[in-house]
Amino acid sequence: MTATLDRPAPAATGGGLGNVLTDSVTLTGRSLAHWVRNPATLIASLAFNIVMVLMFAFLFGGAMAVPDGGSYREFLMPGMFAMTMIFGISMTTIAISTDVERGVTDRFRSMPMAPAAILIGRAVADMLFAVVTLVVMMLVGLAIGWRANGSVGATLGAMGLILLLRFALIWVGIFLGLVMRGQEAVAGVQTLEFPLGFLSNAFVAPSTMPGWLGAIAEWNPLSSTVTATRVLFGNPGWGGGSWVVANASLMAVVWPLVILAVFLPLAVRRYASLSD
């Protein structure tokens, strides 16, 4: 005679702020632990960014002229800081896509944890890496002759704008990771990153481009962040006459908020529909 014992399903945690914070910290720690055990991806990402700086500073920099005068390396570095935030999209997308593909996300969803914590933990972990990346890039910039000539407050403000852009782009990466899988995710993100990064004022002034292309570059969200941070860092820039250039500091805040308003709900809705 055998007795059958019913196993109760895991009780879902409440949606209270305390549960969300506790579970988010736990999942952030999970991501950090993965990076510590397998740092190759992070090292490769940092190495790629450093190579990009050296390539533009020493290989192409001699042929570049800043429209309003000044050092091209000081013109370059704010663009490179923002560019590294763009390149971070792929790391977020691939991490999310891999967890979904391997069933890790489904296991998390079946556990007694706050559902929002899974996405928040990923976002916090990627923001921590973004801070590390920005600090490393600033040290590289100092090594090649870049200087932050503004006040301490202005420098911190510029760093804040760069990280605000990265936070918005994290949710683009999360959404793409929930939608795409495997090599499709890698190819899709890279297709997004390079046009968005290079069709901007990060490396050259839009005034040197054909008129229609320069207008697109000026309205690129990346360009607003780069223009605003050049001013805050006290680095040379270029004098565009359009409305978006004249209001770059405002748009450096507005663009990330618009991106967040679009992609954060999309990511949350897509995550909620994974089990459908």
Coordinates of C-alpha atoms in Angstrom, one line a residue, residues 13-268:
T13 CA 6.1 36.0 -3.1
G14 CA 4.2 39.1 -2.8
G15 CA 4.8 42.1 -5.0
G16 CA 5.9 44.2 -2.1
L17 CA 8.8 46.6 -2.4
G18 CA 10.8 44.6 0.1
N19 CA 10.5 41.3 -1.8
V20 CA 11.3 43.1 -5.1
L21 CA 14.4 44.7 -3.6
T22 CA 15.6 41.5 -1.9
D23 CA 15.1 39.3 -5.0
S24 CA 16.7 41.9 -7.3
V25 CA 19.8 42.0 -5.1
T26 CA 20.0 38.2 -5.2
L27 CA 19.7 38.1 -9.0
T28 CA 22.2 41.0 -9.4
G29 CA 24.6 39.0 -7.3
R30 CA 24.0 36.0 -9.6
S31 CA 25.1 38.0 -12.7
L32 CA 28.2 39.4 -10.9
A33 CA 29.1 35.9 -9.8
H34 CA 29.0 34.7 -13.4
W35 CA 31.2 37.6 -14.5
V36 CA 33.8 36.7 -11.7
R37 CA 33.8 33.0 -12.7
N38 CA 33.8 33.7 -16.5
P39 CA 35.4 37.2 -17.1
A40 CA 36.3 36.5 -20.7
T41 CA 33.2 38.3 -22.1
L42 CA 33.8 41.4 -20.0
I43 CA 37.5 41.5 -20.8
A44 CA 36.8 41.1 -24.5
S45 CA 34.3 44.0 -24.3
L46 CA 36.7 46.3 -22.5
A47 CA 39.5 45.3 -24.9
F48 CA 37.3 46.1 -27.9
N49 CA 36.5 49.5 -26.6
I50 CA 40.1 50.3 -25.8
V51 CA 41.2 49.2 -29.3
M52 CA 38.5 51.5 -30.8
V53 CA 40.0 54.4 -28.9
L54 CA 43.5 53.7 -30.0
M55 CA 42.5 53.1 -33.6
F56 CA 40.7 56.4 -33.9
A57 CA 43.1 58.4 -31.8
F58 CA 46.3 57.2 -33.5
L59 CA 45.4 55.7 -36.9
F60 CA 42.6 58.1 -38.1
G61 CA 43.1 61.0 -35.8
G62 CA 45.8 62.6 -37.9
A63 CA 43.4 63.1 -40.8
M64 CA 40.6 64.5 -38.6
A65 CA 40.1 68.2 -38.0
V66 CA 37.8 69.6 -35.4
P67 CA 35.6 72.3 -37.1
D68 CA 35.8 74.8 -34.2
G69 CA 39.5 73.9 -33.5
G70 CA 41.1 72.1 -30.7
S71 CA 42.5 68.6 -30.0
Y72 CA 40.8 65.8 -31.9
R73 CA 41.5 63.4 -29.0
E74 CA 39.5 65.6 -26.7
F75 CA 36.8 65.8 -29.3
L76 CA 36.9 62.1 -29.7
M77 CA 36.6 60.8 -26.1
P78 CA 33.1 62.0 -25.2
G79 CA 32.0 60.3 -28.3
M80 CA 33.8 57.1 -27.3
F81 CA 32.3 57.2 -23.8
A82 CA 28.8 57.3 -25.3
M83 CA 29.7 54.8 -28.0
T84 CA 30.7 52.2 -25.4
M85 CA 27.2 52.5 -23.9
I86 CA 25.7 51.7 -27.3
F87 CA 28.0 48.6 -27.7
G88 CA 26.7 47.4 -24.3
I89 CA 23.3 46.6 -25.8
S90 CA 24.7 43.3 -27.3
M91 CA 25.9 42.1 -23.9
T92 CA 22.5 42.6 -22.4
T93 CA 20.6 41.0 -25.3
I94 CA 22.8 37.9 -25.5
A95 CA 22.6 37.4 -21.7
I96 CA 18.8 37.6 -21.7
S97 CA 18.4 35.5 -24.8
T98 CA 20.7 32.8 -23.4
D99 CA 18.8 32.6 -20.2
V100 CA 15.5 32.2 -22.1
E101 CA 16.9 29.7 -24.5
R102 CA 18.4 27.5 -21.8
G103 CA 15.2 27.6 -19.7
V104 CA 16.8 29.6 -16.9
T105 CA 14.1 32.3 -17.1
D106 CA 11.3 29.7 -16.9
R107 CA 12.9 28.2 -13.8
F108 CA 13.1 31.6 -12.2
R109 CA 9.4 32.3 -13.1
S110 CA 8.4 29.1 -11.3
M111 CA 10.2 30.0 -8.1
P112 CA 8.8 32.0 -5.2
M113 CA 10.3 35.4 -6.2
A114 CA 9.1 38.7 -7.3
P115 CA 8.7 38.6 -11.1
A116 CA 10.0 42.1 -11.6
A117 CA 13.3 41.1 -9.9
I118 CA 14.5 39.1 -12.9
L119 CA 14.6 42.1 -15.1
I120 CA 15.7 44.6 -12.5
G121 CA 18.6 42.3 -11.4
R122 CA 19.8 42.2 -15.0
A123 CA 19.5 46.0 -15.4
V124 CA 21.3 46.7 -12.2
A125 CA 24.2 44.3 -13.0
D126 CA 24.6 45.8 -16.5
M127 CA 24.6 49.3 -15.0
L128 CA 27.4 48.3 -12.6
F129 CA 29.4 47.1 -15.6
A130 CA 28.6 50.3 -17.4
V131 CA 30.1 52.3 -14.5
V132 CA 33.3 50.1 -14.6
T133 CA 33.5 50.5 -18.4
L134 CA 33.1 54.3 -18.2
V135 CA 35.8 54.6 -15.5
V136 CA 38.2 52.4 -17.6
M137 CA 37.5 54.5 -20.7
M138 CA 38.2 57.7 -18.8
L139 CA 41.5 56.3 -17.6
V140 CA 42.4 55.3 -21.2
G141 CA 41.4 58.8 -22.3
L142 CA 43.7 60.4 -19.7
A143 CA 46.5 58.2 -20.9
I144 CA 46.2 59.4 -24.5
G145 CA 45.9 63.1 -23.6
W146 CA 42.2 63.7 -23.0
R147 CA 41.3 66.0 -20.1
A148 CA 38.0 66.9 -18.4
N149 CA 38.4 70.7 -18.4
G150 CA 35.1 71.5 -16.7
S151 CA 34.4 71.7 -13.0
V152 CA 34.0 68.6 -10.8
G153 CA 30.2 69.1 -10.9
A154 CA 30.1 69.4 -14.6
T155 CA 32.2 66.3 -15.0
L156 CA 29.9 64.3 -12.8
G157 CA 26.9 65.7 -14.7
A158 CA 28.5 64.5 -18.0
M159 CA 29.0 61.0 -16.5
G160 CA 25.4 61.0 -15.3
L161 CA 24.1 61.7 -18.9
I162 CA 26.3 59.0 -20.3
L163 CA 25.0 56.4 -17.8
L164 CA 21.4 57.6 -18.2
L165 CA 21.7 56.8 -21.9
R166 CA 23.1 53.3 -21.0
F167 CA 20.2 52.7 -18.6
A168 CA 17.7 53.4 -21.3
L169 CA 19.6 51.2 -23.8
I170 CA 19.6 48.3 -21.3
W171 CA 15.9 48.0 -21.7
V172 CA 16.3 48.0 -25.5
G173 CA 18.7 45.1 -25.0
I174 CA 16.3 43.3 -22.6
F175 CA 13.4 43.6 -25.0
L176 CA 15.5 42.3 -27.9
G177 CA 16.8 39.4 -25.8
L178 CA 13.3 38.4 -25.0
V179 CA 12.2 38.6 -28.6
M180 CA 15.2 37.1 -30.5
R181 CA 17.2 33.9 -30.0
G182 CA 20.8 32.7 -30.5
Q183 CA 22.7 34.0 -33.6
E184 CA 19.6 35.9 -34.6
A185 CA 20.0 38.0 -31.4
V186 CA 23.7 38.6 -32.1
A187 CA 23.2 39.6 -35.7
G188 CA 20.2 41.7 -34.9
V189 CA 21.9 43.7 -32.2
Q190 CA 25.1 44.3 -34.2
T191 CA 23.0 45.5 -37.0
L192 CA 21.5 48.0 -34.6
E193 CA 24.6 49.1 -32.8
F194 CA 26.9 50.1 -35.6
P195 CA 24.6 52.4 -37.6
L196 CA 23.3 54.0 -34.4
G197 CA 26.9 54.6 -33.2
F198 CA 28.6 55.7 -36.4
L199 CA 25.7 57.7 -37.8
S200 CA 26.3 60.4 -35.1
N201 CA 28.7 63.1 -34.2
A202 CA 30.9 60.8 -32.1
F203 CA 33.8 60.8 -34.6
V204 CA 33.1 63.6 -37.1
A205 CA 31.0 66.7 -37.2
P206 CA 27.6 66.2 -39.1
S207 CA 28.5 69.4 -41.0
T208 CA 31.0 67.4 -42.9
M209 CA 28.3 65.0 -44.1
P210 CA 25.8 65.4 -46.9
G211 CA 22.9 67.6 -45.7
W212 CA 20.3 64.9 -45.3
L213 CA 22.7 62.6 -43.6
G214 CA 24.0 65.3 -41.3
A215 CA 20.4 66.0 -40.2
I216 CA 19.9 62.4 -39.3
A217 CA 23.1 62.4 -37.4
E218 CA 22.1 65.5 -35.5
W219 CA 18.8 63.9 -34.4
N220 CA 20.5 60.7 -33.4
P221 CA 20.0 60.3 -29.6
L222 CA 23.7 59.5 -29.2
S223 CA 24.6 62.8 -30.7
S224 CA 22.7 64.8 -28.1
T225 CA 24.5 63.0 -25.3
V226 CA 27.9 63.5 -27.0
T227 CA 27.3 67.2 -27.6
A228 CA 26.1 67.8 -24.1
T229 CA 29.0 65.9 -22.5
R230 CA 31.5 67.8 -24.7
V231 CA 30.2 71.0 -23.2
L232 CA 30.3 69.7 -19.6
F233 CA 33.8 68.2 -20.0
G234 CA 35.0 71.5 -21.6
N235 CA 36.1 69.6 -24.7
P236 CA 36.0 71.0 -28.3
G237 CA 32.9 70.4 -30.3
W238 CA 31.2 71.8 -33.4
G239 CA 28.8 74.6 -33.9
G240 CA 25.7 73.2 -35.5
G241 CA 22.8 75.6 -36.0
S242 CA 19.7 73.3 -35.7
W243 CA 17.3 73.3 -32.8
V244 CA 18.4 69.8 -31.6
V245 CA 22.0 71.0 -31.4
A246 CA 21.2 74.2 -29.6
N247 CA 19.2 72.2 -27.0
A248 CA 21.5 69.2 -26.7
S249 CA 21.6 69.3 -22.9
L250 CA 17.8 69.0 -22.8
M251 CA 17.7 66.3 -25.5
A252 CA 20.4 64.3 -23.7
V253 CA 17.8 63.8 -21.0
V254 CA 14.7 63.6 -23.1
W255 CA 15.9 61.0 -25.6
P256 CA 16.8 58.4 -22.9
L257 CA 13.4 59.0 -21.2
V258 CA 11.6 58.5 -24.5
I259 CA 13.5 55.3 -25.1
L260 CA 12.7 54.1 -21.6
A261 CA 9.0 55.0 -22.0
V262 CA 8.9 52.8 -25.1
F263 CA 11.1 49.9 -24.4
L264 CA 10.6 49.3 -20.6
P265 CA 6.9 48.6 -21.0
L266 CA 7.6 46.5 -24.1
A267 CA 10.1 44.4 -22.2
V268 CA 7.8 43.9 -19.2

